[in-house]
């Protein structure tokens, strides 16, 4: 009742399965704290090709708009508008590490 946790187990980079799998989680606490936990990070995040696997780590305020795709009937194209972001230093993400965000008193 006080925390919601989502965990991703054995996530592989497409085309790079030989590197190993990632296991990580996000925990949302009723107090407003957010904790990202990294159990298995088989390769330094900075070594992941941004062109093949864009890596984002942190929090952002955003909203999504669904628009019909003009060339495909009955489909929707989603556009995400991000207006504020707090990024983590990806060089510090490694196996058995965690990052905690705590809300301001206001």
mmCIF file of C-alpha atoms in Angstrom:
data_model
loop_
_atom_site.group_PDB
_atom_site.id
_atom_site.type_symbol
_atom_site.label_atom_id
_atom_site.label_comp_id
_atom_site.label_asym_id
_atom_site.label_seq_id
_atom_site.Cartn_x
_atom_site.Cartn_y
_atom_site.Cartn_z
ATOM 1 C CA UNK A 1 0.000 0.000 0.000
ATOM 2 C CA UNK A 2 2.921 2.462 0.276
ATOM 3 C CA UNK A 3 5.116 1.608 -2.704
ATOM 4 C CA UNK A 4 4.574 0.610 -6.338
ATOM 5 C CA UNK A 5 7.493 -1.258 -7.921
ATOM 6 C CA UNK A 6 8.031 -2.106 -11.585
ATOM 7 C CA UNK A 7 10.899 -4.448 -12.446
ATOM 8 C CA UNK A 8 12.390 -5.343 -15.792
ATOM 9 C CA UNK A 9 14.127 -8.758 -15.778
ATOM 10 C CA UNK A 10 16.609 -10.099 -18.295
ATOM 11 C CA UNK A 11 16.361 -7.230 -20.785
ATOM 12 C CA UNK A 12 18.735 -7.636 -23.735
ATOM 13 C CA UNK A 13 19.977 -5.024 -26.183
ATOM 14 C CA UNK A 14 18.692 -6.007 -29.617
ATOM 15 C CA UNK A 15 21.545 -7.370 -31.690
ATOM 16 C CA UNK A 16 23.858 -7.368 -28.646
ATOM 17 C CA UNK A 17 22.444 -10.313 -26.714
ATOM 18 C CA UNK A 18 25.963 -11.647 -26.173
ATOM 19 C CA UNK A 19 26.679 -8.740 -23.780
ATOM 20 C CA UNK A 20 24.276 -10.160 -21.180
ATOM 21 C CA UNK A 21 20.989 -9.012 -19.702
ATOM 22 C CA UNK A 22 19.941 -5.997 -17.666
ATOM 23 C CA UNK A 23 17.713 -6.153 -14.582
ATOM 24 C CA UNK A 24 16.477 -2.916 -13.026
ATOM 25 C CA UNK A 25 13.471 -1.420 -11.257
ATOM 26 C CA UNK A 26 11.647 1.767 -10.431
ATOM 27 C CA UNK A 27 9.939 2.191 -7.057
ATOM 28 C CA UNK A 28 7.337 4.932 -6.527
ATOM 29 C CA UNK A 29 6.728 5.584 -2.822
ATOM 30 C CA UNK A 30 3.578 7.202 -1.426
ATOM 31 C CA UNK A 31 5.842 9.773 0.278
ATOM 32 C CA UNK A 32 6.882 10.999 -3.180
ATOM 33 C CA UNK A 33 10.305 9.324 -3.181
ATOM 34 C CA UNK A 34 11.342 7.633 -6.408
ATOM 35 C CA UNK A 35 14.101 5.029 -6.386
ATOM 36 C CA UNK A 36 15.748 3.510 -9.445
ATOM 37 C CA UNK A 37 17.590 0.286 -8.636
ATOM 38 C CA UNK A 38 20.042 -1.354 -10.982
ATOM 39 C CA UNK A 39 20.681 -5.016 -10.160
ATOM 40 C CA UNK A 40 22.443 -6.183 -13.304
ATOM 41 C CA UNK A 41 24.171 -3.830 -15.730
ATOM 42 C CA UNK A 42 26.458 -6.089 -17.797
ATOM 43 C CA UNK A 43 28.131 -3.305 -19.786
ATOM 44 C CA UNK A 44 28.919 0.335 -18.921
ATOM 45 C CA UNK A 45 25.980 2.474 -20.043
ATOM 46 C CA UNK A 46 28.349 4.898 -21.810
ATOM 47 C CA UNK A 47 29.420 2.038 -24.123
ATOM 48 C CA UNK A 48 25.866 1.500 -25.435
ATOM 49 C CA UNK A 49 25.496 2.885 -28.952
ATOM 50 C CA UNK A 50 23.139 5.875 -28.810
ATOM 51 C CA UNK A 51 22.199 5.446 -32.471
ATOM 52 C CA UNK A 52 20.982 1.873 -31.945
ATOM 53 C CA UNK A 53 19.746 2.082 -28.348
ATOM 54 C CA UNK A 54 19.004 5.607 -27.103
ATOM 55 C CA UNK A 55 19.599 5.621 -23.352
ATOM 56 C CA UNK A 56 17.787 8.015 -21.046
ATOM 57 C CA UNK A 57 18.082 7.875 -17.284
ATOM 58 C CA UNK A 58 16.298 10.239 -14.941
ATOM 59 C CA UNK A 59 12.905 11.901 -14.602
ATOM 60 C CA UNK A 60 10.954 14.147 -16.922
ATOM 61 C CA UNK A 61 7.670 16.016 -17.044
ATOM 62 C CA UNK A 62 5.973 15.311 -20.333
ATOM 63 C CA UNK A 63 2.672 14.776 -22.041
ATOM 64 C CA UNK A 64 1.661 12.627 -24.992
ATOM 65 C CA UNK A 65 -0.582 13.449 -27.950
ATOM 66 C CA UNK A 66 -2.071 10.727 -30.153
ATOM 67 C CA UNK A 67 -2.501 11.777 -33.782
ATOM 68 C CA UNK A 68 -3.902 9.678 -36.597
ATOM 69 C CA UNK A 69 -1.171 8.571 -38.985
ATOM 70 C CA UNK A 70 -2.087 9.993 -42.418
ATOM 71 C CA UNK A 71 -0.797 7.010 -44.377
ATOM 72 C CA UNK A 72 -2.293 4.238 -42.212
ATOM 73 C CA UNK A 73 -6.048 4.304 -41.514
ATOM 74 C CA UNK A 74 -7.143 3.525 -37.950
ATOM 75 C CA UNK A 75 -3.640 3.991 -36.551
ATOM 76 C CA UNK A 76 -2.255 6.596 -34.210
ATOM 77 C CA UNK A 77 1.131 8.231 -34.052
ATOM 78 C CA UNK A 78 2.191 9.285 -30.594
ATOM 79 C CA UNK A 79 4.190 12.422 -29.989
ATOM 80 C CA UNK A 80 5.762 13.009 -26.584
ATOM 81 C CA UNK A 81 6.380 16.609 -25.546
ATOM 82 C CA UNK A 82 8.929 16.896 -22.773
ATOM 83 C CA UNK A 83 9.171 20.197 -20.928
ATOM 84 C CA UNK A 84 11.436 19.483 -17.957
ATOM 85 C CA UNK A 85 14.075 16.837 -17.323
ATOM 86 C CA UNK A 86 16.429 15.748 -14.551
ATOM 87 C CA UNK A 87 19.083 13.488 -16.007
ATOM 88 C CA UNK A 88 21.263 10.999 -14.169
ATOM 89 C CA UNK A 89 24.977 10.762 -14.809
ATOM 90 C CA UNK A 90 24.928 7.484 -16.765
ATOM 91 C CA UNK A 91 28.613 6.874 -16.031
ATOM 92 C CA UNK A 92 27.580 6.136 -12.422
ATOM 93 C CA UNK A 93 24.960 3.512 -13.279
ATOM 94 C CA UNK A 94 26.390 0.054 -12.588
ATOM 95 C CA UNK A 95 25.328 -3.278 -11.135
ATOM 96 C CA UNK A 96 23.998 -3.140 -7.574
ATOM 97 C CA UNK A 97 23.573 0.637 -7.579
ATOM 98 C CA UNK A 98 20.559 2.812 -6.822
ATOM 99 C CA UNK A 99 19.487 6.432 -7.217
ATOM 100 C CA UNK A 100 16.923 8.101 -4.976
ATOM 101 C CA UNK A 101 14.915 11.231 -5.782
ATOM 102 C CA UNK A 102 13.283 12.921 -2.801
ATOM 103 C CA UNK A 103 10.546 15.530 -3.180
ATOM 104 C CA UNK A 104 10.876 19.079 -1.904
ATOM 105 C CA UNK A 105 8.748 19.889 1.157
ATOM 106 C CA UNK A 106 6.422 22.049 -0.952
#
